[in-house]
Short mmCIF file of C-alpha atoms in Angstrom, two decimals:
data_model
loop_
_atom_site.label_atom_id
_atom_site.label_comp_id
_atom_site.label_asym_id
_atom_site.label_seq_id
_atom_site.Cartn_x
_atom_site.Cartn_y
_atom_site.Cartn_z
CA MET Y 4 83.92 32.26 -6.04
CA ASN Y 5 84.00 31.27 -2.43
CA THR Y 6 80.64 32.72 -1.39
CA ARG Y 7 78.99 31.30 -4.47
CA PHE Y 8 80.31 27.82 -3.44
CA PHE Y 9 78.65 28.17 -0.07
CA LYS Y 10 75.53 29.80 -1.45
CA TYR Y 11 74.83 26.81 -3.61
CA LEU Y 12 75.67 24.12 -1.13
CA PRO Y 13 71.95 23.02 -1.12
CA VAL Y 14 72.21 22.34 -4.81
CA ALA Y 15 75.42 20.31 -4.22
CA VAL Y 16 73.43 17.95 -1.99
CA ALA Y 17 72.14 16.17 -5.05
CA VAL Y 18 75.55 16.00 -6.47
CA MET Y 19 77.91 14.96 -3.56
CA SER Y 20 75.53 14.50 -0.64
CA LEU Y 21 76.34 17.78 1.19
CA ALA Y 22 73.80 19.51 3.44
CA ALA Y 23 73.16 23.24 3.39
CA CYS Y 24 75.34 25.35 5.80
CA GLY Y 25 72.58 27.48 7.31
CA GLY Y 26 71.47 31.10 7.36
CA GLY Y 27 72.91 34.50 8.29
CA GLY Y 28 74.55 35.92 11.26
CA SER Y 29 74.33 39.06 13.43
CA ASP Y 30 75.67 42.57 12.94
CA SER Y 31 79.42 43.16 13.06
CA SER Y 32 81.41 44.35 16.07
CA ASP Y 33 83.12 47.74 16.13
CA GLY Y 34 86.50 46.10 15.35
CA THR Y 35 88.68 48.05 17.80
CA ASP Y 36 92.43 47.52 18.42
CA ASP Y 37 93.31 45.10 21.16
CA GLY Y 38 96.59 46.86 21.98
CA GLY Y 39 99.06 44.49 20.32
CA SER Y 40 98.20 40.85 20.00
CA THR Y 41 100.20 40.74 16.74
CA PRO Y 42 103.95 40.46 17.32
CA VAL Y 43 105.72 43.71 16.26
CA VAL Y 44 108.86 43.44 14.19
CA THR Y 45 111.44 46.19 14.28
CA ASN Y 46 111.91 48.74 11.54
CA LYS Y 47 108.86 49.77 9.49
CA PHE Y 48 106.15 47.45 11.00
CA THR Y 49 105.71 49.46 14.08
CA GLN Y 50 102.06 49.04 14.88
CA SER Y 51 99.55 46.18 15.29
CA ALA Y 52 95.79 45.81 15.37
CA THR Y 53 93.07 43.22 15.75
CA TRP Y 54 89.76 43.18 13.97
CA LYS Y 55 87.03 41.09 15.41
CA VAL Y 56 83.97 40.96 13.19
CA VAL Y 57 80.75 38.92 13.53
CA LEU Y 58 79.82 37.58 10.10
CA PRO Y 59 76.81 39.56 8.88
CA ALA Y 60 73.86 38.43 6.82
CA THR Y 61 74.34 37.23 3.26
CA GLY Y 62 75.48 39.96 0.89
CA GLU Y 63 76.33 42.52 3.62
CA SER Y 64 79.75 44.09 3.67
CA VAL Y 65 81.94 45.31 6.58
CA CYS Y 66 85.14 47.35 6.01
CA TYR Y 67 88.23 47.90 8.08
CA ASP Y 68 90.80 50.74 8.13
CA PHE Y 69 94.04 49.29 9.55
CA ASP Y 70 95.61 52.76 9.88
CA ALA Y 71 92.79 53.91 12.10
CA LYS Y 72 92.49 50.38 13.68
CA ALA Y 73 88.77 50.65 13.31
CA GLU Y 74 85.84 49.68 11.00
CA ALA Y 75 85.01 52.27 8.37
CA ALA Y 76 82.37 53.00 5.80
CA CYS Y 77 82.75 50.99 2.63
CA SER Y 78 83.15 54.12 0.52
CA GLY Y 79 85.95 56.47 -0.40
CA SER Y 80 89.62 55.65 -0.02
CA THR Y 81 90.03 55.27 3.84
CA TRP Y 82 88.96 51.60 4.16
CA ASP Y 83 91.55 48.95 3.31
CA VAL Y 84 90.01 45.54 3.74
CA LYS Y 85 86.41 44.55 2.79
CA LEU Y 86 84.56 41.49 4.10
CA VAL Y 87 81.55 40.41 2.03
CA SER Y 88 79.39 37.80 3.76
CA GLY Y 89 78.06 34.74 2.03
CA GLY Y 90 75.98 33.76 5.06
CA ARG Y 91 78.30 30.90 6.18
CA SER Y 92 81.50 32.11 4.56
CA ALA Y 93 82.93 35.36 3.34
CA GLU Y 94 85.07 36.86 0.57
CA LEU Y 95 87.72 39.57 1.08
CA PHE Y 96 88.66 42.44 -1.17
CA THR Y 97 91.07 45.41 -1.21
CA ASN Y 98 90.13 49.07 -1.81
CA SER Y 99 91.00 49.06 -5.52
CA GLY Y 100 89.76 48.31 -9.06
CA PRO Y 101 86.07 47.35 -9.21
CA SER Y 102 85.95 46.85 -5.42
CA GLY Y 103 86.61 50.44 -4.38
CA SER Y 104 87.88 53.86 -5.43
CA GLY Y 105 91.26 53.60 -3.46
CA GLN Y 106 94.79 52.75 -4.37
CA GLY Y 107 94.93 49.46 -2.50
CA GLY Y 108 96.09 46.08 -3.40
CA ALA Y 109 97.62 42.78 -2.17
CA PHE Y 110 100.90 41.14 -2.70
CA GLY Y 111 100.13 37.51 -3.16
CA THR Y 112 97.33 35.40 -1.74
CA PRO Y 113 97.17 33.58 1.61
CA PHE Y 114 98.49 30.52 -0.33
CA ALA Y 115 101.70 32.51 -1.26
CA HIS Y 116 102.98 33.42 2.25
CA THR Y 117 102.94 32.05 5.71
CA TRP Y 118 102.46 34.30 8.74
CA THR Y 119 105.66 32.95 10.19
CA ASP Y 120 107.59 34.08 7.13
CA LEU Y 121 105.82 37.53 6.94
CA LEU Y 122 106.87 38.25 10.56
CA LYS Y 123 110.50 38.30 9.23
CA TRP Y 124 109.69 41.16 6.86
CA GLU Y 125 110.88 44.58 8.05
CA ASP Y 126 109.54 46.49 5.05
CA ALA Y 127 106.52 45.81 2.85
CA LEU Y 128 108.60 46.62 -0.23
CA VAL Y 129 111.62 44.51 0.60
CA ASP Y 130 111.36 40.70 0.46
CA PRO Y 131 113.95 39.34 2.99
CA ALA Y 132 114.68 36.45 0.62
CA GLY Y 133 114.49 38.20 -2.73
CA GLY Y 134 115.20 41.92 -2.23
CA ALA Y 135 113.23 45.03 -3.20
CA ILE Y 136 109.80 44.67 -4.85
CA PRO Y 137 108.02 47.38 -6.81
CA ALA Y 138 104.87 48.73 -5.29
CA THR Y 139 103.04 47.96 -8.60
CA LEU Y 140 103.15 44.26 -7.66
CA TYR Y 141 100.58 44.91 -4.95
CA ALA Y 142 97.83 43.80 -7.31
CA ALA Y 143 94.53 45.72 -7.42
CA ASP Y 144 91.27 43.90 -7.47
CA THR Y 145 90.15 43.37 -10.98
CA ALA Y 146 87.76 41.71 -13.20
CA LYS Y 147 88.22 37.94 -12.85
CA SER Y 148 88.14 36.69 -16.37
CA VAL Y 149 89.58 33.85 -18.38
CA PHE Y 150 92.90 35.66 -18.00
CA ALA Y 151 92.97 35.10 -14.22
CA GLY Y 152 95.30 32.37 -13.10
CA THR Y 153 96.55 30.59 -9.96
CA ASN Y 154 100.20 31.67 -9.84
CA GLU Y 155 101.62 34.26 -7.47
CA ILE Y 156 100.20 37.21 -9.44
CA GLN Y 157 96.91 35.37 -10.31
CA VAL Y 158 97.44 35.76 -13.99
CA ALA Y 159 97.07 33.06 -16.67
CA ALA Y 160 99.03 34.75 -19.46
CA PHE Y 161 102.30 35.69 -17.56
CA GLU Y 162 104.67 34.14 -15.10
CA TYR Y 163 106.54 36.37 -12.54
CA ASP Y 164 110.14 36.45 -11.33
CA LEU Y 165 111.39 33.28 -13.11
CA THR Y 166 115.03 34.55 -13.25
CA GLY Y 167 115.28 36.59 -10.03
CA THR Y 168 114.66 39.96 -11.77
CA HIS Y 169 111.01 40.46 -10.76
CA GLN Y 170 110.02 40.60 -14.44
CA LEU Y 171 106.91 39.19 -16.12
CA HIS Y 172 107.32 36.55 -18.91
CA PRO Y 173 104.48 35.85 -21.38
CA ASN Y 174 103.61 32.16 -21.91
CA PHE Y 175 101.96 32.64 -25.34
CA ARG Y 176 98.79 30.86 -24.39
CA VAL Y 177 95.95 31.19 -26.92
CA PHE Y 178 92.72 32.65 -25.67
CA LEU Y 179 89.54 32.65 -27.73
CA LEU Y 180 87.27 35.74 -27.31
CA THR Y 181 83.74 35.66 -28.56
CA THR Y 182 81.40 38.64 -28.93
CA ASN Y 183 78.44 36.31 -28.46
CA SER Y 184 78.91 34.20 -25.33
CA ALA Y 185 75.43 32.75 -25.75
CA SER Y 186 76.83 30.58 -28.59
CA ALA Y 187 79.53 28.01 -28.50
CA ASP Y 188 80.22 28.55 -32.19
CA ILE Y 189 83.79 29.73 -32.96
CA THR Y 190 83.53 30.05 -36.74
CA GLY Y 191 82.22 33.61 -36.42
CA ALA Y 192 78.71 32.68 -37.69
CA ALA Y 193 77.21 33.68 -34.40
CA GLY Y 194 79.42 36.69 -33.72
CA ALA Y 195 83.03 37.60 -34.12
CA VAL Y 196 85.57 35.18 -32.50
CA TYR Y 197 89.18 36.21 -32.05
CA ALA Y 198 92.23 34.16 -31.02
CA LEU Y 199 94.72 36.16 -29.01
CA GLN Y 200 98.15 35.73 -27.42
CA MET Y 201 99.95 38.01 -24.99
CA THR Y 202 103.47 38.46 -26.28
CA GLY Y 203 105.21 41.00 -23.96
CA TYR Y 204 104.89 43.40 -21.03
CA TYR Y 205 107.61 45.99 -21.53
CA GLY Y 206 107.76 49.04 -23.79
CA GLY Y 207 107.71 52.86 -23.69
CA ALA Y 208 110.57 55.05 -24.90
CA THR Y 209 113.26 52.69 -23.66
CA GLY Y 210 111.42 49.47 -24.40
CA THR Y 211 111.98 48.36 -20.83
CA THR Y 212 109.17 50.13 -18.95
CA SER Y 213 106.69 47.75 -17.29
CA GLY Y 214 102.96 48.06 -17.95
CA TRP Y 215 103.03 48.09 -21.77
CA PRO Y 216 101.34 44.77 -22.65
CA SER Y 217 101.88 43.56 -26.25
CA PHE Y 218 99.57 41.08 -27.94
CA ARG Y 219 98.70 39.63 -31.31
CA TRP Y 220 95.44 38.25 -32.55
CA VAL Y 221 93.54 36.83 -35.52
CA ASP Y 222 89.90 36.87 -36.52
CA GLU Y 223 88.84 33.19 -36.66
CA SER Y 224 86.97 33.89 -39.90
CA ASN Y 225 90.32 34.84 -41.51
CA PRO Y 226 93.16 33.35 -39.32
CA ALA Y 227 95.90 33.91 -41.88
CA VAL Y 228 95.88 37.70 -41.11
CA VAL Y 229 97.88 38.34 -37.87
CA ASN Y 230 97.37 41.71 -36.11
CA THR Y 231 99.74 43.10 -33.44
CA ALA Y 232 99.53 45.93 -30.87
CA THR Y 233 101.15 47.38 -27.78
CA VAL Y 234 99.27 49.62 -25.38
CA ASP Y 235 100.36 51.90 -22.59
CA ALA Y 236 98.49 50.46 -19.57
CA THR Y 237 100.68 52.16 -16.90
CA GLN Y 238 98.05 54.72 -15.87
CA GLY Y 239 94.86 52.71 -15.71
CA TRP Y 240 92.46 50.82 -17.92
CA VAL Y 241 93.07 50.91 -21.69
CA TYR Y 242 90.20 49.74 -23.84
CA TYR Y 243 90.87 47.99 -27.15
CA ASP Y 244 88.70 47.27 -30.19
CA LEU Y 245 90.06 44.19 -31.94
CA ALA Y 246 87.71 44.67 -34.92
CA ASN Y 247 88.95 48.18 -35.72
CA LYS Y 248 92.49 47.61 -34.40
CA THR Y 249 92.46 50.68 -32.21
CA THR Y 250 92.16 51.90 -28.58
CA THR Y 251 88.80 53.35 -27.57
CA THR Y 252 86.93 54.43 -24.48
CA GLU Y 253 84.90 52.42 -21.94
CA SER Y 254 81.68 53.64 -23.54
CA GLY Y 255 82.86 52.80 -27.03
CA SER Y 256 83.01 49.46 -28.79
CA TRP Y 257 85.61 47.14 -27.22
CA GLN Y 258 86.27 43.54 -26.48
CA ILE Y 259 89.35 43.65 -24.18
CA ALA Y 260 90.96 46.04 -21.74
CA PHE Y 261 94.38 46.21 -20.01
CA ASN Y 262 95.59 47.68 -16.72
CA ARG Y 263 99.23 46.74 -16.41
CA TYR Y 264 99.07 42.90 -16.43
CA ASN Y 265 95.41 42.74 -15.47
CA VAL Y 266 92.90 42.00 -18.23
CA LYS Y 267 89.09 42.25 -18.48
CA LEU Y 268 86.56 41.56 -21.15
CA ASN Y 269 83.46 43.54 -22.21
CA GLY Y 270 80.87 41.38 -20.52
CA GLY Y 271 79.74 39.98 -17.16
CA THR Y 272 80.60 42.50 -14.41
CA SER Y 273 83.05 44.36 -16.62
CA GLY Y 274 80.84 45.73 -19.43
CA ASN Y 275 77.47 45.76 -21.14
CA ALA Y 276 78.45 43.60 -24.05
CA THR Y 277 78.44 39.79 -24.31
CA VAL Y 278 82.13 39.03 -24.67
CA GLY Y 279 83.37 35.77 -23.06
CA GLY Y 280 86.73 34.03 -23.05
CA TYR Y 281 88.09 30.52 -23.34
CA LEU Y 282 91.66 29.24 -22.83
CA SER Y 283 92.17 27.09 -26.02
CA LYS Y 284 95.80 26.19 -25.96
CA THR Y 285 99.04 26.29 -24.04
CA PRO Y 286 102.01 25.94 -26.40
CA ASP Y 287 104.26 22.94 -25.74
CA GLY Y 288 107.32 23.13 -23.58
CA PHE Y 289 106.47 26.00 -21.20
CA TYR Y 290 105.37 23.88 -18.24
CA ASN Y 291 106.42 20.64 -16.66
CA LEU Y 292 103.88 17.89 -16.00
CA ASP Y 293 103.33 19.25 -12.46
CA GLY Y 294 102.47 22.68 -13.88
CA THR Y 295 105.72 24.45 -12.85
CA PRO Y 296 107.28 26.75 -15.41
CA VAL Y 297 110.16 25.62 -17.55
CA VAL Y 298 112.48 28.59 -17.01
CA ALA Y 299 114.74 27.88 -20.00
CA LYS Y 300 111.69 27.79 -22.39
CA PHE Y 301 110.40 31.14 -21.06
CA SER Y 302 113.84 32.63 -21.70
CA ALA Y 303 114.15 31.40 -25.30
CA THR Y 304 114.56 34.20 -27.84
CA THR Y 305 112.59 32.32 -30.48
CA ASN Y 306 109.35 32.05 -28.58
CA LEU Y 307 107.54 34.73 -30.64
CA ALA Y 308 108.15 32.81 -33.94
CA ASP Y 309 107.89 29.38 -32.36
CA THR Y 310 104.30 29.90 -31.04
CA LEU Y 311 102.87 31.65 -34.06
CA ALA Y 312 101.45 28.44 -35.42
CA ASP Y 313 99.57 27.94 -32.13
CA LEU Y 314 97.71 31.18 -32.79
CA THR Y 315 96.95 30.66 -36.45
CA GLY Y 316 96.26 26.83 -36.44
CA ALA Y 317 93.12 24.95 -35.69
CA LEU Y 318 91.78 25.68 -32.25
CA THR Y 319 89.28 24.06 -29.91
CA GLY Y 320 86.48 26.18 -28.35
CA PRO Y 321 84.01 25.34 -25.54
CA SER Y 322 81.61 22.40 -26.06
CA SER Y 323 78.67 24.53 -24.95
CA ALA Y 324 77.92 28.24 -24.48
CA SER Y 325 78.33 27.79 -20.68
CA GLY Y 326 82.07 27.05 -21.39
CA TRP Y 327 82.69 30.74 -22.14
CA VAL Y 328 84.15 32.53 -19.08
CA LYS Y 329 82.42 35.85 -18.29
CA ASP Y 330 83.97 38.44 -16.06
CA SER Y 331 83.32 38.59 -12.34
CA ILE Y 332 85.25 40.56 -9.59
CA GLY Y 333 88.37 38.90 -8.30
CA SER Y 334 90.89 39.75 -5.56
CA GLN Y 335 94.20 38.34 -4.34
CA LEU Y 336 92.48 38.18 -1.00
CA THR Y 337 89.89 35.71 -2.29
CA PRO Y 338 91.78 32.88 -4.07
CA ALA Y 339 90.23 29.77 -5.57
CA TYR Y 340 89.88 26.90 -3.07
CA THR Y 341 91.85 23.67 -3.31
CA GLY Y 342 90.88 20.15 -2.32
CA SER Y 343 87.92 17.86 -3.01
CA TYR Y 344 84.95 16.36 -1.15
CA PRO Y 345 84.74 14.57 1.29
CA ASN Y 346 88.06 16.04 2.44
CA ALA Y 347 88.61 19.53 3.71
CA LEU Y 348 88.53 22.31 1.14
CA ASN Y 349 91.21 24.95 1.56
CA PHE Y 350 90.13 28.51 0.85
CA GLY Y 351 93.45 30.00 1.82
CA TRP Y 352 92.33 31.88 4.97
CA TYR Y 353 90.35 28.86 6.16
CA ASN Y 354 89.32 25.29 5.67
CA TYR Y 355 85.72 24.16 5.12
CA TYR Y 356 84.93 20.77 6.59
CA PRO Y 357 82.10 19.07 4.65
CA THR Y 358 81.84 16.13 7.02
CA ASP Y 359 82.34 15.32 10.73
CA ALA Y 360 85.25 13.06 9.74
CA ALA Y 361 86.98 15.83 7.74
CA GLY Y 362 86.78 18.26 10.68
CA ALA Y 363 87.60 15.76 13.54
CA ALA Y 364 91.33 16.58 13.73
CA ALA Y 365 90.59 20.35 13.91
CA GLY Y 366 87.97 19.72 16.62
CA LEU Y 367 85.19 20.88 14.23
CA SER Y 368 81.99 19.33 12.92
CA GLN Y 369 80.30 19.06 9.63
CA HIS Y 370 80.06 22.30 7.62
CA GLN Y 371 82.16 24.34 10.00
CA LEU Y 372 85.08 26.50 9.01
CA GLY Y 373 88.51 26.54 10.72
CA ALA Y 374 91.03 29.41 10.34
CA ASN Y 375 94.40 28.73 8.75
CA ALA Y 376 96.24 30.87 11.30
CA ASP Y 377 99.64 30.57 9.58
CA ALA Y 378 98.37 31.78 6.22
CA GLY Y 379 99.02 35.45 5.55
CA THR Y 380 99.45 38.11 2.97
CA LEU Y 381 100.53 41.77 2.53
CA VAL Y 382 98.02 44.51 1.84
CA LYS Y 383 98.38 48.07 0.63
CA SER Y 384 96.02 50.69 2.14
CA GLY Y 385 93.28 52.39 0.26
CA GLU Y 386 95.18 55.62 0.43
CA GLY Y 387 98.15 53.83 -1.09
CA ASN Y 388 100.73 55.09 1.47
CA SER Y 389 100.80 52.38 4.13
CA TYR Y 390 100.95 48.56 4.34
CA ALA Y 391 100.02 45.72 6.64
CA ARG Y 392 100.63 42.09 6.91
CA MET Y 393 97.40 40.28 7.87
CA ARG Y 394 96.14 36.87 8.89
CA LEU Y 395 92.90 35.29 9.93
CA ALA Y 396 93.75 34.17 13.50
CA SER Y 397 90.55 32.38 14.34
CA ILE Y 398 86.88 31.69 13.54
CA ALA Y 399 84.68 31.17 16.64
CA TYR Y 400 81.07 29.89 16.59
CA ALA Y 401 78.33 30.81 19.02
CA ALA Y 402 76.61 27.83 20.66
CA ALA Y 403 73.86 26.54 18.44
CA THR Y 404 72.29 23.38 17.07
CA PRO Y 405 73.45 22.34 14.44
CA ALA Y 406 76.93 23.66 15.39
CA TYR Y 407 77.58 25.25 12.00
CA SER Y 408 74.45 27.54 12.36
CA GLY Y 409 75.96 29.56 15.19
CA ALA Y 410 77.01 33.13 14.53
CA GLN Y 411 80.64 33.35 13.48
CA THR Y 412 83.21 35.81 14.87
CA TRP Y 413 86.22 36.20 12.58
CA THR Y 414 89.40 37.58 14.16
CA PHE Y 415 92.01 39.20 11.89
CA GLU Y 416 95.37 40.30 13.02
CA PHE Y 417 97.48 43.05 11.38
CA GLY Y 418 101.14 44.16 11.58
CA ILE Y 419 101.06 47.75 10.27
CA GLN Y 420 103.66 49.76 8.34
CA PRO Y 421 102.33 53.38 8.71
CA PRO Y 422 102.81 56.09 6.16
CA SER Y 423 106.38 57.37 5.99
CA GLY Y 424 107.01 59.92 8.70
CA ASN Y 425 104.25 58.52 11.05
#
């Protein structure tokens, strides 16, 4: 999302009087360790590293291996963090899911933790405030679909740790899925349309194993018939055919797929079909006016029955075909920005200053970026056996006119928890 925002700044000129941000930069540096600029906390975070990278040209990628404290090829399982340039901004990804073949992931976004708080951590799997956390909560990169959200786990269908047990709770939102995202019609005349609710996350032999998403759905051409299913998504992507009510393969006919609590649709970057999604309804009572979860409502034992009418009743779809959300690649390391023009826009790792006035307090001018040095997150390595806390310490511009066109050097700092025994 972030790079697309900057890529289309010239288009935004006509809408909100923004100027384009400029062209590309130079090649990246070799990203070597500076010998310990990141404060080292005792216990398992025993090493530190600094990665200085000059933002490359639009579309080019640079990858970093924090175990080796050096840049690495963006292939295989050894790299841990990938920076993809948007020319005047960048997106970050972990070595996981659609972004890489590794076992990486991130625990929260740079909006979820401060660097100051992360320096208090002594183990990447033990939250000083909340106790042990399972490694599975280091979320892999995934297809960013209508099921992506803005909460701590970036999921729209579940909330996490509402009762201090690190469990996921469904919110019974109703999502519409169309097999023809070129049409806004939801009657089924232009392709099948399904209404679907996530109803649970635990199953297996004991009924308490995580990674077993449950869901129910109706075909909008016959909404009186309610179908239900639970799938074992503990070992990777499971593809489901709503029409035939069965699991299938990636090359088969499917509309939706699950990997633990991650969801993707067969369209956009996730598949060769034309499936799109739309969030149609959030049942009453689950959220306060400010968007915070109502814990008592999530804990109610009657939720399954109470929300059935939301699924089978009349639903609203998108007003035009462009309203269907098609899959793209998403990462915890690249959250959606907050804020509005002409004020600074917060992209988590950095702020974008659209005007001289917006950037004045930070000593920056129009269209420049300023690092949010106290924003941080935790990252699992591509090999899956080590961890690091990371922050973007600074963004420096080379001298140029206009100022925003100068080559940018991004400096990341890592506190590293090596593999056990190292």
